[in-house]
Coordinates of C-alpha atoms in Angstrom, one line a residue:
L228 CA 98.6 135.4 127.8
A229 CA 100.1 131.6 127.2
C230 CA 103.4 130.2 127.9
Q231 CA 104.7 126.9 126.3
Q232 CA 107.8 125.3 128.0
I233 CA 109.7 122.7 125.5
H234 CA 112.1 120.6 126.5
L235 CA 114.3 119.2 124.0
P236 CA 116.9 116.1 123.9
I237 CA 120.5 117.7 125.1
D238 CA 122.1 114.9 122.9
L239 CA 120.2 116.4 119.8
V240 CA 121.6 119.4 120.2
L241 CA 125.1 117.8 121.0
Q242 CA 125.2 116.4 117.5
E243 CA 123.8 119.4 115.8
P244 CA 124.0 122.4 117.9
L245 CA 122.1 124.7 115.2
R246 CA 119.2 122.5 115.5
W247 CA 118.8 124.7 118.8
L248 CA 118.4 128.0 116.2
D249 CA 116.3 126.2 114.3
W250 CA 113.8 125.7 117.3
I251 CA 113.8 128.8 118.5
A252 CA 112.8 130.4 115.2
H253 CA 110.1 127.7 114.6
Y254 CA 108.3 128.1 117.8
R255 CA 108.9 131.5 118.3
A256 CA 110.7 131.3 121.8
T257 CA 111.4 134.3 123.9
L258 CA 113.4 132.3 126.8
T259 CA 116.4 129.6 126.6
W260 CA 119.3 128.8 128.5
A261 CA 122.5 127.0 128.2
P262 CA 125.9 126.1 130.1
N263 CA 129.0 128.4 128.3
F264 CA 130.0 125.8 126.4
A265 CA 126.9 125.4 124.2
Y266 CA 127.6 128.7 123.2
G267 CA 130.5 127.6 122.2
L268 CA 129.2 124.9 120.0
I269 CA 127.4 127.5 117.7
N270 CA 130.4 130.0 118.0
K271 CA 132.3 127.2 116.1
C272 CA 129.8 126.9 113.4
A273 CA 130.6 130.2 112.3
E274 CA 130.6 129.5 108.4
A275 CA 127.6 128.2 108.5
L276 CA 125.7 130.7 110.5
G277 CA 126.9 133.2 107.5
Q278 CA 125.4 130.4 105.0
R279 CA 121.5 130.3 106.8
H280 CA 119.1 132.4 107.9
W281 CA 116.9 132.5 111.1
D282 CA 114.5 135.2 112.8
L283 CA 115.9 135.5 116.3
S284 CA 114.0 138.9 117.0
C285 CA 111.5 136.7 119.1
M286 CA 114.2 136.2 122.0
R287 CA 114.4 138.6 124.6
F288 CA 116.1 136.4 127.2
I289 CA 119.2 133.7 127.0
L290 CA 120.3 132.6 130.7
N291 CA 124.0 131.7 130.5
G292 CA 124.9 129.6 133.4
G293 CA 125.6 126.0 135.0
E294 CA 129.5 126.4 134.4
A295 CA 132.3 129.3 134.0
I296 CA 131.1 131.8 132.0
V297 CA 133.8 132.8 129.8
A298 CA 133.3 136.5 128.4
K299 CA 134.9 135.9 125.1
T300 CA 132.1 133.0 124.1
A301 CA 129.5 135.0 125.1
R302 CA 130.6 138.1 123.1
Q303 CA 131.4 136.0 120.4
F304 CA 127.9 134.8 119.9
L305 CA 125.8 137.9 120.5
R306 CA 128.4 138.9 117.6
L307 CA 127.8 136.0 115.3
L308 CA 123.6 136.1 115.8
A309 CA 123.2 140.0 115.6
P310 CA 122.7 139.8 111.8
H311 CA 119.9 137.2 112.5
G312 CA 117.8 139.7 114.6
L313 CA 119.3 138.3 118.0
A314 CA 119.4 141.3 120.4
A315 CA 122.3 142.6 121.8
T316 CA 120.9 142.9 125.3
C317 CA 119.7 139.4 125.5
M318 CA 122.3 137.6 127.4
H319 CA 121.8 137.1 131.4
P320 CA 124.8 135.4 132.8
A321 CA 123.6 134.0 136.3
W322 CA 124.5 131.7 138.9
G323 CA 122.8 129.3 140.9
M324 CA 123.2 125.3 142.4
S325 CA 121.0 122.2 142.8
E326 CA 121.4 123.4 146.6
T327 CA 119.7 127.0 146.3
C328 CA 116.7 125.3 143.9
S329 CA 118.6 126.8 140.6
G330 CA 119.4 130.4 139.8
V331 CA 119.6 132.8 142.4
T332 CA 121.5 135.5 141.4
Y333 CA 120.7 137.1 137.4
A334 CA 122.8 139.7 135.7
H335 CA 120.9 142.6 133.4
D336 CA 123.6 144.7 131.7
F337 CA 125.9 142.2 129.8
T338 CA 126.6 143.7 126.6
L339 CA 129.0 143.9 123.7
E340 CA 130.1 147.6 125.0
S341 CA 129.8 146.7 129.1
T342 CA 132.1 143.7 128.4
T343 CA 135.9 142.7 126.5
D344 CA 137.0 139.8 125.3
E345 CA 140.1 140.0 128.1
D346 CA 137.7 139.8 130.8
T347 CA 138.6 137.3 133.1
W348 CA 135.8 137.1 135.2
V349 CA 132.0 137.6 133.8
E350 CA 129.2 139.5 136.6
V351 CA 126.5 137.5 137.6
G352 CA 124.6 140.1 139.2
G353 CA 123.1 140.8 142.3
P354 CA 120.6 138.2 144.4
I355 CA 117.2 137.5 143.6
P356 CA 114.2 138.7 146.8
G357 CA 115.1 136.3 150.1
V358 CA 118.3 135.5 149.4
S359 CA 121.7 137.0 150.7
I360 CA 125.1 136.6 150.2
R361 CA 128.9 137.5 151.3
I362 CA 132.2 136.6 150.8
V363 CA 134.6 135.5 153.3
D364 CA 138.0 134.6 154.2
E365 CA 139.7 131.0 154.9
A366 CA 138.4 131.8 159.0
G367 CA 134.9 132.9 158.2
S368 CA 135.3 136.7 158.3
L369 CA 133.8 139.0 156.1
V370 CA 136.7 140.5 153.2
D371 CA 136.4 143.6 151.8
E372 CA 134.2 144.8 148.5
E373 CA 136.0 143.8 145.6
C374 CA 138.4 140.8 147.5
V375 CA 138.1 137.6 146.3
G376 CA 137.0 135.0 149.0
R377 CA 134.5 132.3 149.3
L378 CA 131.0 132.4 148.4
Q379 CA 128.3 131.8 151.5
I380 CA 124.7 132.3 151.1
R381 CA 121.1 131.7 153.0
G382 CA 117.6 132.2 152.2
L383 CA 114.4 130.8 151.4
P384 CA 115.2 129.1 148.4
V385 CA 118.7 127.4 149.9
T386 CA 118.5 123.8 151.4
S387 CA 118.0 123.0 154.9
G388 CA 120.7 120.1 154.8
Y389 CA 121.4 117.2 153.2
Y390 CA 119.2 114.0 153.6
Q391 CA 120.7 112.3 156.3
A392 CA 123.8 113.1 156.6
P393 CA 125.0 115.1 159.9
E394 CA 128.3 115.2 159.1
L395 CA 128.3 116.7 155.9
N396 CA 125.7 119.3 157.3
R397 CA 127.9 120.5 159.8
E398 CA 130.7 121.3 157.0
A399 CA 128.5 122.6 154.5
F400 CA 126.9 125.1 156.8
T401 CA 127.7 128.0 159.5
D402 CA 126.6 127.9 163.0
D403 CA 124.8 130.9 161.9
G404 CA 123.3 129.1 159.1
W405 CA 125.3 130.3 155.9
F406 CA 125.6 127.8 153.2
H407 CA 129.6 127.0 152.2
T408 CA 129.1 126.9 148.2
G409 CA 132.5 125.9 147.3
D410 CA 132.8 128.9 145.0
L411 CA 135.3 131.8 145.2
G412 CA 134.0 135.3 144.2
L413 CA 133.9 138.9 145.2
L414 CA 131.3 141.5 145.3
R415 CA 131.2 144.8 143.7
A416 CA 128.1 147.3 144.1
G417 CA 126.1 144.2 145.2
R418 CA 126.7 142.2 142.8
L419 CA 128.3 138.6 142.5
T420 CA 131.5 137.6 140.1
I421 CA 132.1 134.1 140.1
T422 CA 135.9 133.8 140.0
G423 CA 136.0 130.2 140.2
R424 CA 136.1 127.1 142.8
A425 CA 137.9 126.6 145.4
K426 CA 138.7 122.9 144.1
D427 CA 139.2 123.8 140.9
V428 CA 142.2 126.0 141.7
I429 CA 145.4 125.1 140.4
I430 CA 148.4 126.2 142.1
L431 CA 151.5 126.3 139.7
H432 CA 155.0 127.2 141.0
G433 CA 153.2 129.6 143.8
V434 CA 150.7 130.8 141.2
N435 CA 146.7 130.5 141.1
F436 CA 145.2 129.4 138.0
H437 CA 141.5 128.4 137.3
S438 CA 140.9 125.3 135.4
Y439 CA 138.2 127.2 133.4
E440 CA 140.9 129.9 132.2
I441 CA 143.3 127.5 131.2
E442 CA 141.0 125.6 128.9
A443 CA 139.4 128.5 127.4
V444 CA 143.2 129.2 126.1
V445 CA 143.3 125.4 124.9
E446 CA 140.0 125.4 123.2
E447 CA 141.2 128.3 120.9
V448 CA 143.2 125.8 119.3
A449 CA 141.8 124.7 115.8
G450 CA 141.4 120.5 115.5
L451 CA 139.7 120.7 118.8
E452 CA 136.2 119.8 119.9
V453 CA 134.5 122.5 121.7
S454 CA 133.4 121.5 125.4
Y455 CA 135.7 118.6 125.8
T456 CA 138.8 120.3 127.1
A457 CA 139.7 119.5 130.7
A458 CA 142.5 121.1 132.7
C459 CA 143.4 119.2 136.0
A460 CA 145.9 118.9 138.6
V461 CA 147.5 115.7 139.0
S462 CA 149.9 114.3 141.6
D463 CA 153.1 112.7 140.3
P464 CA 155.2 110.5 142.6
D465 CA 158.3 112.3 140.9
A466 CA 157.2 115.8 141.9
D467 CA 157.0 117.7 145.1
S468 CA 153.6 119.2 144.0
D469 CA 150.6 118.8 141.8
R470 CA 151.5 118.7 138.0
L471 CA 149.2 120.1 135.1
A472 CA 147.5 117.7 132.9
I473 CA 145.7 118.7 129.8
F474 CA 142.8 116.4 128.5
Y475 CA 141.4 117.4 125.0
C476 CA 139.3 115.5 122.5
P477 CA 140.8 116.1 118.7
T478 CA 138.6 116.3 116.1
A479 CA 140.6 113.9 113.7
A480 CA 141.6 110.5 114.9
D481 CA 145.2 110.5 113.1
E482 CA 147.4 109.9 115.8
N483 CA 150.4 111.4 113.5
Q484 CA 148.3 114.9 114.2
W485 CA 148.5 114.3 118.0
L486 CA 152.2 115.7 118.0
A487 CA 151.5 119.1 116.4
L488 CA 148.3 119.5 118.4
N489 CA 150.6 118.7 121.6
Q490 CA 153.2 121.7 120.4
T491 CA 150.3 124.2 119.6
I492 CA 148.6 123.8 122.6
R493 CA 151.7 123.9 124.6
Q494 CA 153.2 127.3 123.2
R495 CA 149.7 128.7 123.5
L496 CA 149.3 128.2 127.0
L497 CA 152.9 129.6 127.6
Q498 CA 152.2 132.3 125.2
Q499 CA 149.2 133.5 127.3
L500 CA 149.2 132.5 130.6
G501 CA 153.1 131.7 131.0
I502 CA 152.6 128.1 132.2
H503 CA 153.7 124.7 131.0
P504 CA 151.7 121.2 131.0
A505 CA 153.3 118.1 132.1
Y506 CA 151.1 116.3 130.5
V507 CA 148.9 116.8 127.5
L508 CA 146.7 114.0 126.6
P509 CA 144.1 113.4 122.9
V510 CA 141.7 111.3 124.3
P511 CA 138.0 110.4 122.5
K512 CA 135.1 112.0 123.6
D513 CA 133.9 108.9 125.8
A514 CA 136.8 109.3 127.9
I515 CA 135.6 113.1 129.2
P516 CA 133.3 112.2 132.0
K517 CA 130.4 115.0 131.9
T518 CA 127.2 115.6 134.0
A519 CA 123.7 115.5 132.6
I520 CA 124.0 119.5 131.9
G521 CA 127.3 118.5 130.1
K522 CA 129.8 119.8 132.9
I523 CA 133.1 118.1 132.8
Q524 CA 133.7 116.2 136.0
R525 CA 137.5 117.0 136.5
S526 CA 137.8 115.2 139.9
T527 CA 136.8 111.8 137.8
L528 CA 139.5 112.3 135.5
Q529 CA 142.5 113.0 138.1
Q530 CA 141.0 109.5 140.1
R531 CA 141.2 108.0 136.6
F532 CA 144.8 109.4 136.2
A533 CA 145.9 108.5 139.3
A534 CA 144.7 105.0 138.8
G535 CA 147.0 104.8 135.9
E536 CA 144.6 104.4 133.3
F537 CA 146.1 106.9 131.0
D538 CA 149.4 105.1 131.2
T539 CA 149.3 103.3 127.6
L540 CA 148.7 106.6 126.2
L541 CA 151.6 108.8 127.8
T542 CA 153.7 105.6 126.6
R543 CA 152.4 105.9 122.9
L544 CA 152.9 109.8 123.0
D545 CA 156.7 109.3 124.5
L546 CA 157.3 107.1 121.7
L547 CA 155.8 109.0 119.2
S548 CA 158.0 112.4 120.0
G549 CA 161.0 109.9 120.9
N550 CA 161.4 112.6 123.9
A551 CA 163.8 111.8 126.9
N552 CA 161.8 109.2 128.5
T553 CA 162.5 106.7 126.1
L554 CA 165.9 104.9 124.7
P555 CA 166.8 105.1 121.1
D556 CA 166.5 101.5 119.6
W557 CA 169.8 101.3 119.2
F558 CA 171.1 102.1 122.7
Y559 CA 168.5 99.2 124.4
R560 CA 166.7 96.6 122.6
T561 CA 165.2 93.5 124.5
I562 CA 167.2 89.9 123.3
W563 CA 165.3 86.5 125.0
R564 CA 168.2 84.0 125.6
R565 CA 168.4 81.6 127.9
R566 CA 171.9 81.1 129.5
E567 CA 173.2 80.1 132.6
I568 CA 175.4 83.6 133.8
E569 CA 178.5 83.3 136.0
T570 CA 180.1 86.0 137.7
S571 CA 183.8 85.5 136.0
W572 CA 181.9 85.9 132.5
L573 CA 181.3 89.1 132.9
P574 CA 183.3 91.2 130.4
F575 CA 184.6 93.9 133.0
D576 CA 186.4 93.7 136.3
L577 CA 183.8 94.1 139.0
A578 CA 186.8 95.3 141.4
S579 CA 188.0 97.9 139.4
P580 CA 187.7 101.2 140.4
N581 CA 187.7 103.2 137.0
G582 CA 184.4 103.8 135.4
H583 CA 180.5 102.9 135.7
A584 CA 178.4 99.6 135.1
L585 CA 175.5 99.8 133.4
V586 CA 172.9 97.7 134.4
F587 CA 169.2 97.0 132.8
M588 CA 166.9 95.3 135.1
D589 CA 164.5 93.1 134.6
Q590 CA 162.0 91.0 136.2
S591 CA 164.5 87.4 136.6
G592 CA 166.0 89.1 139.2
L593 CA 169.7 89.1 137.2
G594 CA 170.1 93.0 137.6
T595 CA 169.2 93.2 141.8
S596 CA 171.7 90.5 141.9
L597 CA 174.6 92.5 140.0
C598 CA 173.6 95.8 141.9
A599 CA 174.1 93.7 145.1
E600 CA 177.2 92.4 143.8
L601 CA 178.4 95.9 143.1
D602 CA 176.9 97.7 146.3
A603 CA 179.4 95.2 148.1
L604 CA 182.3 96.0 145.9
K605 CA 181.3 100.3 146.1
Q606 CA 180.9 100.3 143.0
R607 CA 179.6 103.4 140.5
Y608 CA 176.9 101.9 138.0
V609 CA 173.9 103.4 136.5
C610 CA 170.4 101.3 136.6
V611 CA 168.1 101.6 133.8
E612 CA 164.5 100.4 134.6
A613 CA 160.8 100.6 133.5
C614 CA 158.8 102.7 135.5
R615 CA 155.4 104.0 135.8
R616 CA 154.3 107.2 133.1
R617 CA 157.6 106.6 131.3
L618 CA 159.3 104.3 129.0
C619 CA 162.2 104.0 131.3
Q620 CA 164.2 106.0 133.4
A621 CA 167.5 106.5 134.5
R622 CA 168.6 106.1 138.2
C623 CA 172.2 107.0 139.0
R624 CA 174.0 105.9 142.6
A625 CA 177.1 107.2 142.8
L626 CA 179.3 105.3 145.8
S627 CA 182.4 106.2 147.1
P628 CA 185.1 103.5 146.4

């Protein structure tokens, strides 16, 4: 019995996803694997699938792993390829990581009958021989079956430690040798279900959401590139807690369509999850960082957002929408004039107890001087100044006269 392995460049599949099916049919492949997003790429080609034909009856085992598995995506893949001979029982969700030498749990009963499109999580099966898994709480105590907690693992395939990193090893392993995976999950009848990454949990108004479940809802919107959507918690200096940012790649480069897409995304998230993102950012593909197997690096996006790399885009979106972060053209416009300003020239009496003064701040220092003068007179005034991530921001200071 001959066994042949074929490794193909990832970029070729990303450029033309249906090549994957071409190669399976041509080489009569029996086993293949891909992360969840790759099955979504095939699903987006639904119209082309109906116009072409492949004999996929040779395929026996399709491994689904490497990132969060979305039941609706996997189920649609099976439905679309059933007319091409793909067996209804060939999809096998699995879990593993680099530290476990690849997959160490495999599910064997994923079918259209055993799952639904509304399933939030997908079971990834029991551990292989020589591997033990357990679920613990934040204190390291075992939790009851079907309770979500932190996944720990030990066994022969698990790494013995990180090279020349004693401090990291102390953090990664318990005193009795269990490895902290960083994943959240639950056990049911000895079978594992992954519910997300601890670091990818976004807390909004006291409710926990997983990045992948938010991304799955967003990617249902037409006009978006598949697998280029990221939901991240980002810090905001003007807020007491993290805010939700949605990054996505529109299929069209026309910025006139951005506002309509943004509005649709916001409506979809509000209707299905009851959440309202603070930022929705259309970005090109190369702005979404990915690993070699296509996993989105959300932490990199968070760091770039915090560094202000998307400020120009946010300002552009503000201008396109004319939202509350902008001032109308008729209200305030820059006019450059060189003129010596004397306090006596001002068209109002600084000592008057009535009304408010409106002070436009600039880099010349004039606004600061006026504010100091008004503070000394205990006058009420409003400052309008440029600030980060907004074209302008009103700051009121009310002082008793």
